[in-house]
Amino acid sequence: LAEANLDMEVKLTDGRLVLTVPGQPPYTLENAGGRRYKFLTDAPGDFFITFRPVKDNEAETEAYLEQPQGNVVLRKRKAADVAAAAEAAAKAVSEYNGPLKDALGEYERGGFTVNITVRDGKVVMVVAGQPTYTLVEKEKDRFATPPLPDTYSVLMKRDAAGKVTALVLKQPEGEVELKRVAELTATISVDELMAKVIAAHGGE
């Protein structure tokens, strides 16, 4: 399921539906009547998700997510769509040769994940469930993150050899340092990618 930067996966685990969002703990879903399910979570407020036919195309399914910060409709992603998106993202990364190439990758702290990647030729910060933030250099290794105000910024940390090892999210509430856990590369072939997608969807 996907909408903007919000990606969710729903699986059947031990007879229960479980929903996962990158960078968050898995959520067990409890039936609340019909095709509507409640998130079993300690988060403030109630979260529900309803699986329903797409209007004017009942052969397709979408999910209606009810949450305190606003409701969202998520479309179901097909294996071919996932593969095409992954291929396009890998191509964008491989073709980028700008000054932030060495910063592209995944950063993590306590299950919270941030990706620095390339979209439409620009280096961006991607956080699940949030808008995409373009990195705008203010000074060496310090970046503004529009549309956020100037009280928010990103700082790249480097080791003695000059390699990016972490990023620091600076915000009014305090600073959060995330360690680099993976570089973004485009070393996988399209055939290998499709094989992984097919396997993830239960095989051919």
mmCIF file of C-alpha atoms in Angstrom:
data_model
loop_
_atom_site.group_PDB
_atom_site.id
_atom_site.type_symbol
_atom_site.label_atom_id
_atom_site.label_comp_id
_atom_site.label_asym_id
_atom_site.label_seq_id
_atom_site.Cartn_x
_atom_site.Cartn_y
_atom_site.Cartn_z
ATOM 1 C CA LEU A 1 0.000 0.000 0.000
ATOM 2 C CA ALA A 2 1.341 3.462 -0.783
ATOM 3 C CA GLU A 3 0.494 7.170 -0.694
ATOM 4 C CA ALA A 4 3.149 9.876 -1.093
ATOM 5 C CA ASN A 5 5.956 8.755 1.259
ATOM 6 C CA LEU A 6 3.682 6.553 3.337
ATOM 7 C CA ASP A 7 4.319 2.888 2.514
ATOM 8 C CA MET A 8 2.644 0.073 4.416
ATOM 9 C CA GLU A 9 2.714 -3.680 4.073
ATOM 10 C CA VAL A 10 -0.020 -5.994 5.319
ATOM 11 C CA LYS A 11 0.742 -9.664 5.969
ATOM 12 C CA LEU A 12 -0.981 -12.604 7.624
ATOM 13 C CA THR A 13 1.168 -13.699 10.587
ATOM 14 C CA ASP A 14 0.084 -16.520 12.925
ATOM 15 C CA GLY A 15 -3.509 -16.063 11.813
ATOM 16 C CA ARG A 16 -3.536 -12.302 12.467
ATOM 17 C CA LEU A 17 -3.239 -9.401 10.045
ATOM 18 C CA VAL A 18 -0.101 -7.393 10.794
ATOM 19 C CA LEU A 19 0.662 -3.996 9.268
ATOM 20 C CA THR A 20 4.228 -2.717 9.020
ATOM 21 C CA VAL A 21 5.523 0.780 8.245
ATOM 22 C CA PRO A 22 9.262 1.333 7.656
ATOM 23 C CA GLY A 23 10.923 2.685 10.787
ATOM 24 C CA GLN A 24 8.008 1.751 13.079
ATOM 25 C CA PRO A 25 7.083 -1.339 15.110
ATOM 26 C CA PRO A 26 4.609 -3.772 13.493
ATOM 27 C CA TYR A 27 0.932 -3.199 14.266
ATOM 28 C CA THR A 28 -1.428 -6.116 14.829
ATOM 29 C CA LEU A 29 -4.881 -5.429 13.373
ATOM 30 C CA GLU A 30 -8.055 -6.383 15.241
ATOM 31 C CA ASN A 31 -11.300 -6.712 13.307
ATOM 32 C CA ALA A 32 -13.744 -3.926 14.175
ATOM 33 C CA GLY A 33 -16.582 -5.155 11.947
ATOM 34 C CA GLY A 34 -16.670 -6.029 8.268
ATOM 35 C CA ARG A 35 -13.428 -5.064 6.543
ATOM 36 C CA ARG A 36 -12.531 -2.392 9.119
ATOM 37 C CA TYR A 37 -9.640 -3.068 11.512
ATOM 38 C CA LYS A 38 -8.309 -1.284 14.593
ATOM 39 C CA PHE A 39 -4.574 -0.873 15.245
ATOM 40 C CA LEU A 40 -3.542 -2.550 18.488
ATOM 41 C CA THR A 41 -1.096 0.131 19.655
ATOM 42 C CA ASP A 42 -0.291 2.300 22.659
ATOM 43 C CA ALA A 43 -0.085 5.398 20.449
ATOM 44 C CA PRO A 44 -2.390 8.288 21.456
ATOM 45 C CA GLY A 45 -5.649 8.301 19.563
ATOM 46 C CA ASP A 46 -7.367 5.553 17.605
ATOM 47 C CA PHE A 47 -6.130 4.261 14.263
ATOM 48 C CA PHE A 48 -8.323 2.226 11.898
ATOM 49 C CA ILE A 49 -7.837 0.814 8.421
ATOM 50 C CA THR A 50 -10.604 -0.348 6.081
ATOM 51 C CA PHE A 51 -9.951 -2.489 3.004
ATOM 52 C CA ARG A 52 -12.504 -1.581 0.356
ATOM 53 C CA PRO A 53 -13.078 -1.815 -3.410
ATOM 54 C CA VAL A 54 -11.816 1.085 -5.501
ATOM 55 C CA LYS A 55 -14.640 3.324 -6.710
ATOM 56 C CA ASP A 56 -15.516 2.525 -10.352
ATOM 57 C CA ASN A 57 -13.169 -0.491 -10.282
ATOM 58 C CA GLU A 58 -14.362 -3.069 -7.772
ATOM 59 C CA ALA A 59 -11.784 -5.608 -8.947
ATOM 60 C CA GLU A 60 -9.109 -3.454 -7.269
ATOM 61 C CA THR A 61 -8.682 -2.891 -3.514
ATOM 62 C CA GLU A 62 -7.619 0.222 -1.626
ATOM 63 C CA ALA A 63 -7.155 0.959 2.076
ATOM 64 C CA TYR A 64 -8.791 3.824 3.951
ATOM 65 C CA LEU A 65 -6.588 4.842 6.885
ATOM 66 C CA GLU A 66 -8.248 6.747 9.728
ATOM 67 C CA GLN A 67 -5.795 8.547 12.013
ATOM 68 C CA PRO A 68 -5.861 11.569 14.369
ATOM 69 C CA GLN A 69 -3.671 13.682 12.055
ATOM 70 C CA GLY A 70 -5.957 13.149 9.065
ATOM 71 C CA ASN A 71 -7.420 10.338 6.975
ATOM 72 C CA VAL A 72 -5.604 8.915 3.945
ATOM 73 C CA VAL A 73 -6.531 6.619 1.055
ATOM 74 C CA LEU A 74 -3.745 4.207 0.114
ATOM 75 C CA ARG A 75 -3.670 2.398 -3.191
ATOM 76 C CA LYS A 76 -2.512 -1.191 -3.481
ATOM 77 C CA ARG A 77 0.823 -1.486 -5.244
ATOM 78 C CA LYS A 78 1.280 -4.294 -7.744
ATOM 79 C CA ALA A 79 4.528 -6.242 -8.089
ATOM 80 C CA ALA A 80 5.228 -4.617 -11.456
ATOM 81 C CA ASP A 81 4.705 -1.134 -9.958
ATOM 82 C CA VAL A 82 7.082 -1.922 -7.091
ATOM 83 C CA ALA A 83 9.725 -3.184 -9.511
ATOM 84 C CA ALA A 84 9.359 -0.160 -11.806
ATOM 85 C CA ALA A 85 9.652 2.272 -8.895
ATOM 86 C CA ALA A 86 12.706 0.471 -7.521
ATOM 87 C CA GLU A 87 14.341 0.457 -10.952
ATOM 88 C CA ALA A 88 13.692 4.187 -11.430
ATOM 89 C CA ALA A 89 15.080 4.979 -7.979
ATOM 90 C CA ALA A 90 18.207 2.894 -8.597
ATOM 91 C CA LYS A 91 18.738 4.618 -11.957
ATOM 92 C CA ALA A 92 18.395 8.073 -10.393
ATOM 93 C CA VAL A 93 21.005 7.197 -7.752
ATOM 94 C CA SER A 94 23.448 5.696 -10.259
ATOM 95 C CA GLU A 95 23.202 8.736 -12.566
ATOM 96 C CA TYR A 96 23.714 11.298 -9.801
ATOM 97 C CA ASN A 97 27.293 12.632 -9.602
ATOM 98 C CA GLY A 98 26.711 15.762 -7.532
ATOM 99 C CA PRO A 99 28.540 16.887 -4.389
ATOM 100 C CA LEU A 100 26.302 14.846 -2.063
ATOM 101 C CA LYS A 101 26.876 11.482 -3.739
ATOM 102 C CA ASP A 102 28.859 10.270 -0.722
ATOM 103 C CA ALA A 103 25.947 11.118 1.609
ATOM 104 C CA LEU A 104 23.337 8.992 -0.186
ATOM 105 C CA GLY A 105 22.188 6.140 2.009
ATOM 106 C CA GLU A 106 20.121 4.996 4.970
ATOM 107 C CA TYR A 107 20.488 6.359 8.500
ATOM 108 C CA GLU A 108 18.932 4.834 11.609
ATOM 109 C CA ARG A 109 18.491 5.259 15.340
ATOM 110 C CA GLY A 110 16.292 3.092 17.533
ATOM 111 C CA GLY A 111 14.132 1.888 14.645
ATOM 112 C CA PHE A 112 13.653 5.413 13.229
ATOM 113 C CA THR A 113 14.965 5.472 9.660
ATOM 114 C CA VAL A 114 15.846 8.319 7.304
ATOM 115 C CA ASN A 115 16.900 7.892 3.671
ATOM 116 C CA ILE A 116 18.983 10.372 1.709
ATOM 117 C CA THR A 117 18.314 9.699 -1.960
ATOM 118 C CA VAL A 118 17.777 11.348 -5.347
ATOM 119 C CA ARG A 119 14.457 12.402 -6.854
ATOM 120 C CA ASP A 120 14.075 14.490 -9.996
ATOM 121 C CA GLY A 121 17.800 15.189 -9.936
ATOM 122 C CA LYS A 122 17.718 16.644 -6.406
ATOM 123 C CA VAL A 123 19.064 15.154 -3.182
ATOM 124 C CA VAL A 124 16.206 14.695 -0.734
ATOM 125 C CA MET A 125 15.542 13.367 2.743
ATOM 126 C CA VAL A 126 12.756 10.782 2.940
ATOM 127 C CA VAL A 127 10.994 9.966 6.202
ATOM 128 C CA ALA A 128 8.063 7.526 6.120
ATOM 129 C CA GLY A 129 4.706 9.281 6.378
ATOM 130 C CA GLN A 130 6.156 12.784 5.849
ATOM 131 C CA PRO A 131 6.657 15.079 2.853
ATOM 132 C CA THR A 132 9.920 14.797 0.920
ATOM 133 C CA TYR A 133 12.492 17.347 2.116
ATOM 134 C CA THR A 134 14.950 18.764 -0.428
ATOM 135 C CA LEU A 135 18.416 19.345 1.046
ATOM 136 C CA VAL A 136 19.599 22.915 0.420
ATOM 137 C CA GLU A 137 23.226 23.557 1.425
ATOM 138 C CA LYS A 138 23.675 26.535 3.772
ATOM 139 C CA GLU A 139 27.322 25.881 4.576
ATOM 140 C CA LYS A 140 29.710 22.937 4.447
ATOM 141 C CA ASP A 141 27.737 19.817 5.506
ATOM 142 C CA ARG A 142 24.785 21.826 6.901
ATOM 143 C CA PHE A 143 21.492 21.848 5.018
ATOM 144 C CA ALA A 144 18.100 23.500 5.235
ATOM 145 C CA THR A 145 15.110 21.217 4.695
ATOM 146 C CA PRO A 146 12.282 23.135 3.008
ATOM 147 C CA PRO A 147 9.365 23.304 3.492
ATOM 148 C CA LEU A 148 10.433 23.232 7.175
ATOM 149 C CA PRO A 149 11.423 26.603 8.730
ATOM 150 C CA ASP A 150 15.075 27.560 9.343
ATOM 151 C CA THR A 151 14.872 26.246 12.914
ATOM 152 C CA TYR A 152 15.179 22.779 11.334
ATOM 153 C CA SER A 153 18.330 21.611 9.577
ATOM 154 C CA VAL A 154 20.452 18.562 8.770
ATOM 155 C CA LEU A 155 24.146 18.250 9.609
ATOM 156 C CA MET A 156 26.349 15.589 7.993
ATOM 157 C CA LYS A 157 29.031 14.103 10.259
ATOM 158 C CA ARG A 158 32.275 12.736 8.778
ATOM 159 C CA ASP A 159 35.120 10.587 10.049
ATOM 160 C CA ALA A 160 38.827 11.499 9.858
ATOM 161 C CA ALA A 161 38.944 10.228 6.257
ATOM 162 C CA GLY A 162 36.062 12.527 5.262
ATOM 163 C CA LYS A 163 33.475 9.753 4.882
ATOM 164 C CA VAL A 164 29.893 10.529 5.962
ATOM 165 C CA THR A 165 29.134 8.359 9.007
ATOM 166 C CA ALA A 166 26.018 9.969 10.492
ATOM 167 C CA LEU A 167 23.538 12.779 10.165
ATOM 168 C CA VAL A 168 22.166 15.024 12.871
ATOM 169 C CA LEU A 169 18.590 16.300 12.710
ATOM 170 C CA LYS A 170 18.563 19.715 14.373
ATOM 171 C CA GLN A 171 15.124 20.863 15.506
ATOM 172 C CA PRO A 172 13.642 23.101 18.221
ATOM 173 C CA GLU A 173 12.865 20.043 20.370
ATOM 174 C CA GLY A 174 16.534 18.993 20.356
ATOM 175 C CA GLU A 175 19.033 17.107 18.217
ATOM 176 C CA VAL A 176 18.833 13.513 17.020
ATOM 177 C CA GLU A 177 21.879 11.719 15.609
ATOM 178 C CA LEU A 178 21.315 8.805 13.216
ATOM 179 C CA LYS A 179 24.133 6.480 12.212
ATOM 180 C CA ARG A 180 24.678 5.556 8.602
ATOM 181 C CA VAL A 181 23.717 1.902 8.118
ATOM 182 C CA ALA A 182 23.747 1.501 4.322
ATOM 183 C CA GLU A 183 24.935 3.226 1.180
ATOM 184 C CA LEU A 184 22.642 3.591 -1.797
ATOM 185 C CA THR A 185 24.013 1.865 -4.859
ATOM 186 C CA ALA A 186 22.557 0.491 -8.061
ATOM 187 C CA THR A 187 24.343 -2.849 -8.265
ATOM 188 C CA ILE A 188 21.266 -5.082 -8.654
ATOM 189 C CA SER A 189 20.030 -5.997 -12.117
ATOM 190 C CA VAL A 190 16.416 -5.637 -13.227
ATOM 191 C CA ASP A 191 16.080 -9.447 -13.462
ATOM 192 C CA GLU A 192 17.401 -9.868 -9.910
ATOM 193 C CA LEU A 193 15.048 -7.155 -8.722
ATOM 194 C CA MET A 194 12.005 -8.793 -10.340
ATOM 195 C CA ALA A 195 12.985 -12.151 -8.846
ATOM 196 C CA LYS A 196 13.038 -10.578 -5.374
ATOM 197 C CA VAL A 197 9.665 -8.895 -5.944
ATOM 198 C CA ILE A 198 8.073 -12.145 -7.170
ATOM 199 C CA ALA A 199 9.486 -14.070 -4.199
ATOM 200 C CA ALA A 200 8.163 -11.420 -1.788
ATOM 201 C CA HIS A 201 4.680 -11.852 -3.255
ATOM 202 C CA GLY A 202 4.598 -15.600 -2.754
ATOM 203 C CA GLY A 203 6.308 -16.801 -5.955
ATOM 204 C CA GLU A 204 5.143 -16.982 -9.526
#
